[in-house]
Coordinates of C-alpha atoms in Angstrom, one line a residue:
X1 CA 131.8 99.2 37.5
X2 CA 133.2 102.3 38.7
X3 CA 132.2 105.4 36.5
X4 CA 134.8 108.1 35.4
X5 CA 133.7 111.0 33.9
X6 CA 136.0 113.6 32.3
X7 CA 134.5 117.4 31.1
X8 CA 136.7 119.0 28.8
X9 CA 138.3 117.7 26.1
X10 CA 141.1 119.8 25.3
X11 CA 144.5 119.2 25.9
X12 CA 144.4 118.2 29.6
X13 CA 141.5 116.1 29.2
X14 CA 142.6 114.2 26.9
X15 CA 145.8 113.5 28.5
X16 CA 144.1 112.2 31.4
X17 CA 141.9 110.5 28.9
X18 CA 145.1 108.4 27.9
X19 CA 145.7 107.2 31.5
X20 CA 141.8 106.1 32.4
X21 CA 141.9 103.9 28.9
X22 CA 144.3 101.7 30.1
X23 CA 142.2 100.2 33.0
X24 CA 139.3 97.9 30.7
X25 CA 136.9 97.8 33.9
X26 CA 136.3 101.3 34.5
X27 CA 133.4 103.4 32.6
X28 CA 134.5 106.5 31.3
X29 CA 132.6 109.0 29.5
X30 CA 134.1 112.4 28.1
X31 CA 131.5 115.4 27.6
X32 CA 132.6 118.6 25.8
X33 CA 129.9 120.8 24.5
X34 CA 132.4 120.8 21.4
X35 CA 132.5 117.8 19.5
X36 CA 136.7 118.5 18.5
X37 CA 139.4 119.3 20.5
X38 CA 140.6 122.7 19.8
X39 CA 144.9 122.5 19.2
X40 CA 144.4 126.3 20.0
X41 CA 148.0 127.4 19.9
X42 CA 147.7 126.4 16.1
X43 CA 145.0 128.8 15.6
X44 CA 146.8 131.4 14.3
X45 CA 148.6 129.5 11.7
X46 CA 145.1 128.6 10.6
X47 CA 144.4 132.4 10.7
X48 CA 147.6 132.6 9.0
X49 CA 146.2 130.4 6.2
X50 CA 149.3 128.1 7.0
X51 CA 146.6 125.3 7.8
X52 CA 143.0 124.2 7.3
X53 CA 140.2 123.5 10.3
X54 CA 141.4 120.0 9.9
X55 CA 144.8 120.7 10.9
X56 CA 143.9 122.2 14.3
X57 CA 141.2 119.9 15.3
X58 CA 141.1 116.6 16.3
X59 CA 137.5 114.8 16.0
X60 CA 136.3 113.6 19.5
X61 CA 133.7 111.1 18.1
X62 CA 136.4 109.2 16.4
X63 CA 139.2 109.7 19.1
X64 CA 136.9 108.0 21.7
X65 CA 136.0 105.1 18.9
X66 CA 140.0 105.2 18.2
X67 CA 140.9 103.6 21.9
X68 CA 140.4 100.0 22.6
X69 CA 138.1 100.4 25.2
X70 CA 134.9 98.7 25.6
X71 CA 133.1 101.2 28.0
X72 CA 134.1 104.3 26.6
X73 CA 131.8 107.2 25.2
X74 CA 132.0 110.7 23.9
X75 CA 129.0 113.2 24.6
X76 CA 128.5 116.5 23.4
X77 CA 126.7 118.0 25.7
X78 CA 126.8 121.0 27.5
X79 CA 127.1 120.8 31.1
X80 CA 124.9 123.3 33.5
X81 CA 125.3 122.0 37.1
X82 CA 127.2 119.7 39.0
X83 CA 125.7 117.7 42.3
X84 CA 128.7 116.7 44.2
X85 CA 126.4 115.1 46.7
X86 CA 124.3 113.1 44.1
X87 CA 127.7 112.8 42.4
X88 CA 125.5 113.6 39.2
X89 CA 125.9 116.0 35.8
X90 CA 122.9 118.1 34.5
X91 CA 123.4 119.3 31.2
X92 CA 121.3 122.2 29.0
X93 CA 120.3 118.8 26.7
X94 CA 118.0 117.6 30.0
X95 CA 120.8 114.3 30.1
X96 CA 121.6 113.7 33.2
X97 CA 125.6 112.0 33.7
X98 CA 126.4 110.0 36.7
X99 CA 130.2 109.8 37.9
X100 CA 131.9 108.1 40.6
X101 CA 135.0 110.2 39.7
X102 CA 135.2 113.6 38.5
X103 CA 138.0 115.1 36.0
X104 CA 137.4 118.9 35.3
X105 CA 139.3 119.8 32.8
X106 CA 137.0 122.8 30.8
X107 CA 139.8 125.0 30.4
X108 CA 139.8 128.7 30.5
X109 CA 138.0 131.7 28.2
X110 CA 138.6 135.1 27.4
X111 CA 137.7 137.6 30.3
X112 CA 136.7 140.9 29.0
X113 CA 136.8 143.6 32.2
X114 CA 133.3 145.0 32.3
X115 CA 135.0 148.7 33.1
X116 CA 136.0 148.7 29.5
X117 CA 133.3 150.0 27.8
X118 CA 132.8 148.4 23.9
X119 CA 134.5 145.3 24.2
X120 CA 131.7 143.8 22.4
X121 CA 134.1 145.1 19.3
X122 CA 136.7 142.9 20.2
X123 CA 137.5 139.7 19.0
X124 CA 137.9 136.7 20.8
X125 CA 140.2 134.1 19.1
X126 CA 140.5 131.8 21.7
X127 CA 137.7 130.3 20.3
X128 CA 137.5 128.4 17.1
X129 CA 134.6 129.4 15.6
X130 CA 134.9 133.0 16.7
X131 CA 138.9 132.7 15.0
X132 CA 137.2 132.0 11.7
X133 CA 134.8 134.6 11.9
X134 CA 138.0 136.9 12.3
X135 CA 139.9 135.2 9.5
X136 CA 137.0 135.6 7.0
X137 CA 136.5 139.3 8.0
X138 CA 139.9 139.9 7.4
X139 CA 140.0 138.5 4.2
X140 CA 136.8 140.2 3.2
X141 CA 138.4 143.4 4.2
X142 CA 142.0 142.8 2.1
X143 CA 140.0 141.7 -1.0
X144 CA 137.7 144.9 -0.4
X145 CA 141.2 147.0 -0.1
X146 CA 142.7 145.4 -3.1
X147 CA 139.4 146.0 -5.1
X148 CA 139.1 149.8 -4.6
X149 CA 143.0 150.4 -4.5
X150 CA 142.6 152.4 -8.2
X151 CA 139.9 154.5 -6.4
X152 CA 140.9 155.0 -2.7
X153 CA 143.5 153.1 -0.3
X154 CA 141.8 152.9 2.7
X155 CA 143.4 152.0 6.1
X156 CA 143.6 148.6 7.9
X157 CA 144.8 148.6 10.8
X158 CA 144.7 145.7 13.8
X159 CA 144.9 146.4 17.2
X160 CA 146.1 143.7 19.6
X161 CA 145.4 144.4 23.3
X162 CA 147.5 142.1 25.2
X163 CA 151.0 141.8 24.6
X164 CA 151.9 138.1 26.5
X165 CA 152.0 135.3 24.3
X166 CA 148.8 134.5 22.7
X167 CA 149.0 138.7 21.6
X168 CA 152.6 138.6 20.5
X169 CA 151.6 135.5 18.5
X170 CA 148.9 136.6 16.6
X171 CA 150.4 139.9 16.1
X172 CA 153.5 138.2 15.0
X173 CA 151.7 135.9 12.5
X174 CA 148.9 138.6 10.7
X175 CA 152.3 141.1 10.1
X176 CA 153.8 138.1 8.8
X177 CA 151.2 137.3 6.4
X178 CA 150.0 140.3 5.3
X179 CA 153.5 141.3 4.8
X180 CA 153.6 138.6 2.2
X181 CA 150.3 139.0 0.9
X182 CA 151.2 142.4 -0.2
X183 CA 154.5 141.5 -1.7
X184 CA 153.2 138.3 -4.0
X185 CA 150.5 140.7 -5.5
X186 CA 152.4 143.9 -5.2
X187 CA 149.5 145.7 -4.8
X188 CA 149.8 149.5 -4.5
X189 CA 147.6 149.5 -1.5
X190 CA 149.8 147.9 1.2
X191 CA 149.0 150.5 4.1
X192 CA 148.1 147.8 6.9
X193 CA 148.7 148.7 10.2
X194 CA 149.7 146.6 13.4
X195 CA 149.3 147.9 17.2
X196 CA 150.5 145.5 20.0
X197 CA 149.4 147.3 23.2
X198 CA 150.5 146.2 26.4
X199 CA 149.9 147.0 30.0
X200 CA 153.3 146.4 31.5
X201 CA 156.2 148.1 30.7
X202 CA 157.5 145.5 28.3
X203 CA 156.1 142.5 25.9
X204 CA 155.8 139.4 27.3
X205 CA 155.9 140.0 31.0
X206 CA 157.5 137.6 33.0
X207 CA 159.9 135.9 30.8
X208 CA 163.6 135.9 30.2
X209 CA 164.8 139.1 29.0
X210 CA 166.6 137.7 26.2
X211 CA 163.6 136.1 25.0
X212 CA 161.6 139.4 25.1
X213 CA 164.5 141.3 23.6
X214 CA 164.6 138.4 20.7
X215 CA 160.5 138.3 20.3
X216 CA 160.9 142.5 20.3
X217 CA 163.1 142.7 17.6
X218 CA 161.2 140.2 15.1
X219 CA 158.1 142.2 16.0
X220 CA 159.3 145.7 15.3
X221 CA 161.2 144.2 11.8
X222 CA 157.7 143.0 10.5
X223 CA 156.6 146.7 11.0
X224 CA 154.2 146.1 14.1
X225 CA 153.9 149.0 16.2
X226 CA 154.4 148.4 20.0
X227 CA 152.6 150.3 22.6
X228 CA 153.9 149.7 26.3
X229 CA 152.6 150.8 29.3
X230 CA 149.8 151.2 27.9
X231 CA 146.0 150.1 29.0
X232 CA 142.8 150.0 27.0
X233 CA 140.2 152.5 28.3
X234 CA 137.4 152.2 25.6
X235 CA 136.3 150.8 22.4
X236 CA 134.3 152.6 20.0
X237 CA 133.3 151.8 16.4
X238 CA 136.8 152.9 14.4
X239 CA 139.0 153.8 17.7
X240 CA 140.3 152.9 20.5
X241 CA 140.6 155.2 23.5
X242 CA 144.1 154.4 25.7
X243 CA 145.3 155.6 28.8
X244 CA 148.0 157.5 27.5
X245 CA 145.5 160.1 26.2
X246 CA 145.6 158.6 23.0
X247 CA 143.0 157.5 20.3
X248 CA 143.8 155.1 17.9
X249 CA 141.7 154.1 14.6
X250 CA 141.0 150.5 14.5
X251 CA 139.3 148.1 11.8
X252 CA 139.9 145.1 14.2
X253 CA 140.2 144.7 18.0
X254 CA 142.0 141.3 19.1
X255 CA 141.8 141.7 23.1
X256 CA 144.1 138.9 24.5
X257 CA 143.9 140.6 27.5
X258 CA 143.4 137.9 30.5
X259 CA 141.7 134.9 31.4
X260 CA 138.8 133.3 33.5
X261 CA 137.8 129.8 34.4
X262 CA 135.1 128.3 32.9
X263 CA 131.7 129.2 34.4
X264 CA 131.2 126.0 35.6
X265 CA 133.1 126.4 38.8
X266 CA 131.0 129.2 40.1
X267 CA 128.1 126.7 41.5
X268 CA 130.5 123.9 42.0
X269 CA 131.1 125.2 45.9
X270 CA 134.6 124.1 46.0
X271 CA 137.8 126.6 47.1
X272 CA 138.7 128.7 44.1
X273 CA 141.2 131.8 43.2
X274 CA 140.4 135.1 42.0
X275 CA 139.9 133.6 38.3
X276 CA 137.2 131.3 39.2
X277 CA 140.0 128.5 39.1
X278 CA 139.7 125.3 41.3
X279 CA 142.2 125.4 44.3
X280 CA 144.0 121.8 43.6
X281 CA 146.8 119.7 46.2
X282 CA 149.6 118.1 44.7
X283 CA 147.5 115.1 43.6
X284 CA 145.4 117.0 41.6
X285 CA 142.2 117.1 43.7
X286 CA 139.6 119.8 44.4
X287 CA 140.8 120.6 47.8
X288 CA 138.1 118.7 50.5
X289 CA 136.8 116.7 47.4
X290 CA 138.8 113.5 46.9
X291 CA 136.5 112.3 43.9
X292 CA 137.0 115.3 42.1
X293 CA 140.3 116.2 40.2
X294 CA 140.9 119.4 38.4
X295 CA 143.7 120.1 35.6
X296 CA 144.8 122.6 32.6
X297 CA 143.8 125.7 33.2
X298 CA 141.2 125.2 35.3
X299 CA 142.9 124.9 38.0
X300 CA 145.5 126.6 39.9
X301 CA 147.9 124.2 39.8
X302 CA 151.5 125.1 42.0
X303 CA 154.9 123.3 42.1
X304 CA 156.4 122.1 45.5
X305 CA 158.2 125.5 46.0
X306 CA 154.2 127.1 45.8
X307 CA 155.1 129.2 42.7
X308 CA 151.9 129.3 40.1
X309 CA 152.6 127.4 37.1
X310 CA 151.6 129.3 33.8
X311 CA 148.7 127.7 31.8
X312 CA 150.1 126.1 28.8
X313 CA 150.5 122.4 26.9
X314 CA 153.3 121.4 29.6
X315 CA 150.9 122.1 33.1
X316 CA 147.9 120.3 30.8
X317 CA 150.1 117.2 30.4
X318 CA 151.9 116.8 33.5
X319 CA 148.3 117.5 35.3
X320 CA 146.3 115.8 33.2
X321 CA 148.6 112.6 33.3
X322 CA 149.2 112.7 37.1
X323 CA 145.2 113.1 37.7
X324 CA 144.4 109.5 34.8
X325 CA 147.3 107.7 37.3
X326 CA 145.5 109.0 40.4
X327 CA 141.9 108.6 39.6
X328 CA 143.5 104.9 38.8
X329 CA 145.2 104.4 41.9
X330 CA 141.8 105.2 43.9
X331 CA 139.9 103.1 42.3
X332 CA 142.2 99.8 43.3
X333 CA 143.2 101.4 46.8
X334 CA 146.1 102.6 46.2
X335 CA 148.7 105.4 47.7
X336 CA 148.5 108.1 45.2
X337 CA 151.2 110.0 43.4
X338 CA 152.3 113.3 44.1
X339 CA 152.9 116.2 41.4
X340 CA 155.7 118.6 40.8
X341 CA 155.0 120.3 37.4
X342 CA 158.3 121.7 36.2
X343 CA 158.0 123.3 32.5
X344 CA 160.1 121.7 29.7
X345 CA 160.9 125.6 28.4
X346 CA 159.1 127.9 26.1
X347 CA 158.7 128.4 22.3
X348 CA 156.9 131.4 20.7
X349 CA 155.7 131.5 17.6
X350 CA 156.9 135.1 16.0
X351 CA 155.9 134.3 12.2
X352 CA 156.4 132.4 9.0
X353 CA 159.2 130.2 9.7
X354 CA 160.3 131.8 13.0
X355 CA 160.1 131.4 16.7
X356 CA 161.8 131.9 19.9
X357 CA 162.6 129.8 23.1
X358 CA 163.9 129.2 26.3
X359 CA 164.8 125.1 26.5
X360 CA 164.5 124.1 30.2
X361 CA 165.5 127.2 31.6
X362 CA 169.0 126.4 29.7
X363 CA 169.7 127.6 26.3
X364 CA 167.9 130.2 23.8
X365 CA 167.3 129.4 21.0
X366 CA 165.7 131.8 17.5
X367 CA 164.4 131.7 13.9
X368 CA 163.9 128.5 11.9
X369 CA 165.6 126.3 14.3
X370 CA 163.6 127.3 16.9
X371 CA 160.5 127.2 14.7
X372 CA 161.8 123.5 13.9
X373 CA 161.9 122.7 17.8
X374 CA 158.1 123.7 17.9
X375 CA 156.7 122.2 15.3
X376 CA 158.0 118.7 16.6
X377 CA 156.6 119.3 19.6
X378 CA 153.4 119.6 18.4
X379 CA 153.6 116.6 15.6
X380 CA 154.9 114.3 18.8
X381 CA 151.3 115.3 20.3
X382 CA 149.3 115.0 17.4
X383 CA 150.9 112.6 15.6
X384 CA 149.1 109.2 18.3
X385 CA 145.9 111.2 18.2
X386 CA 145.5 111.2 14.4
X387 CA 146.1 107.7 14.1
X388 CA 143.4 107.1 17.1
X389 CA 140.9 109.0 14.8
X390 CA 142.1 107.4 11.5
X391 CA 141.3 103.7 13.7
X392 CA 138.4 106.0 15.0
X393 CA 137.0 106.6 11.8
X394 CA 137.6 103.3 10.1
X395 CA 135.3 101.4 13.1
X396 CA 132.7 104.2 12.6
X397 CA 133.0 103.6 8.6
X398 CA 132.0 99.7 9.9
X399 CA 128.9 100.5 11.6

């Protein structure tokens, strides 16, 4: 019995996840050192306090249980080092994983440039647990403001380093709620601030300009201060030091400021970019490594006219999908299938009920009915998954 292992359950993985199931005489075993799969563009609703930890998680345990599949297991483990040769899996638990097939799907994390010196002020919301250590600092700080509003009004004020989507989001979302914080209690002391600094000359680099002049004006009407051109130089306890020759006061730091692969492909040997990303064809293998697939963000994953694709929900699918069919096809000798990622369009969350979006490179689209479009994107994802954990749960409940 062939075995299939797949590292990462996030959103590529478990795509890919939803291929391997449908072949019964395969092994496959998923290991995450996490044991949910973060939906981590929902974070900041959950931030927000638009959801719960429940809303932007999906239980791995009882997602594994949920698929009818016989030779299926999820560990939690965290893996250390890969032997491509042994074609085995060492893990900081002392288990050792064997594979015949490798899926790499561990995502991406924050990269915080060493050159900037006090990053270790910053927070990193990418992660779950380090998002609710943000929310509940926030809220201890709002309930401290309100509490000694009679006696002083002291500042609050956010900085977000990072101005592409995930900082325009967050940024976009804490002006939103705070804005209405402040109005249902009308509390006298309503003095937070919102920076949103970026490095290019403009939010959002990259995108359509009518989707950054769209995104622009939401942010400046919920009262968010934009910085552009802009870098971060230094971070000290209260300020932040910018390039400009300006200091800024801060009370938090949210540094959205770039990305790295996980540290899992620095002793893998295989070709990777600048980012630590795997170097993939178009049938999502490790290049020189047919046994080994990589997808999400992992992986530096091109279209047929070799422009980069942009890591987001869209690359995980059509990656994670293509790299299920192909591990498949391997297996029973067959011609694999080639990949041409093309992205379905873009939809940024700017607040409350608003958004804005490019649909397939077509038609803009802004406020609630663009809000509307996003939100049923993600309940078409999540809505199979939750009833794979509710069938999950109900086998576990057996046991």
């Amino acid at each position: 019995m062939k075995k299939v292992v797949i590292i990462g359950g996030g959103y590529a993985g478990i795509y890919a996840l939803r291929e391997l199931v449908k072949n019964k005489n395969i092994k496959i075993t998923l290991i995450d050192k996490h044991t949910y799969h973060n939906l981590q563009p929902e974070v900041y609703d959950l931030i927000a306090n638009k959801s719960n930890f429940a809303d932007v998680t999906i239980d791995l345990t009882t997602l594994c249980m949920g698929f009818n599949h016989n030779h299926l297991e999820f560990k939690n483990l965290k893996v250390r080092r890969i032997d491509k040769e042994q074609k085995k899996i060492f893990t900081e638990e002392k288990e050792i994983v064997e594979y015949d097939y490798l899926i790499l799907a561990a995502g991406t994390r924050t990269f915080f440039p060493p050159q900037i010196p006090g990053l270790n002020h910053a927070d990193d919301i990418k992660k779950l647990h380090r998002a609710i250590d943000f929310k509940q600092s926030f809220e201890k700080q709002l309930f401290e403001k309100i509490r000694d509003e009679a006696k002083q009004c002291a500042d609050t004020h956010i900085v977000v380093v990072g101005a592409g989507l995930s900082g325009v989001e967050i940024a976009a979302e804490m002006a939103y709620y705070s804005n209405k914080f402040f109005k249902r209690g009308n509390f006298s002391c309503d003095n937070l601030k919102i920076s949103l600094i970026s490095s290019s000359a403009s939010i959002l680099p990259g995108l359509t300009q009518e989707l950054i002049n769209i995104s622009q004006e939401r942010l400046k009407s919920l009262g968010i201060n934009i910085i552009t051109n802009t870098k971060l130089q230094k971070v000290e306890e209260g300020y932040c030091y910018l390039s400009n020759g300006t200091k800024i006061n801060h009370s938090f730091v949210i540094f959205t400021g770039g990305v790295e692969a996980s540290p899992l492909t620095e002793g893998l040997n295989v070709q990777t970019n600048q980012k630590g990303q795997l170097l993939v064809n178009e049938y999502m293998q490790a290049l020189e490594h047919e046994n080994i697939f990589a997808i999400g963000d992992i992986a530096e994953i091109r279209n047929n006219k070799d422009e980069i694709m942009p890591p987001n929900v869209t690359i995980a699918r059509i990656s994670g999908t293509v790299a299920g069919k192909n591990v498949l096809k391997s297996i029973e000798g067959k011609s694999l299938i080639k990949t041409n990622p093309k992205l379905d369009g873009i939809l940024i969350a700017l607040g409350g009920e608003y958004a804005a979006g490019n649909l397939f490179g077509l038609i803009h689209v802004k406020g609630k009915l663009a809000y509307f479009i996003k939100k049923y994107v993600f309940h078409s994802y999540r809505k199979p998954l939750l009833k794979l954990i509710k069938s999950g749960y109900n086998k576990f409940r057996k046991f």
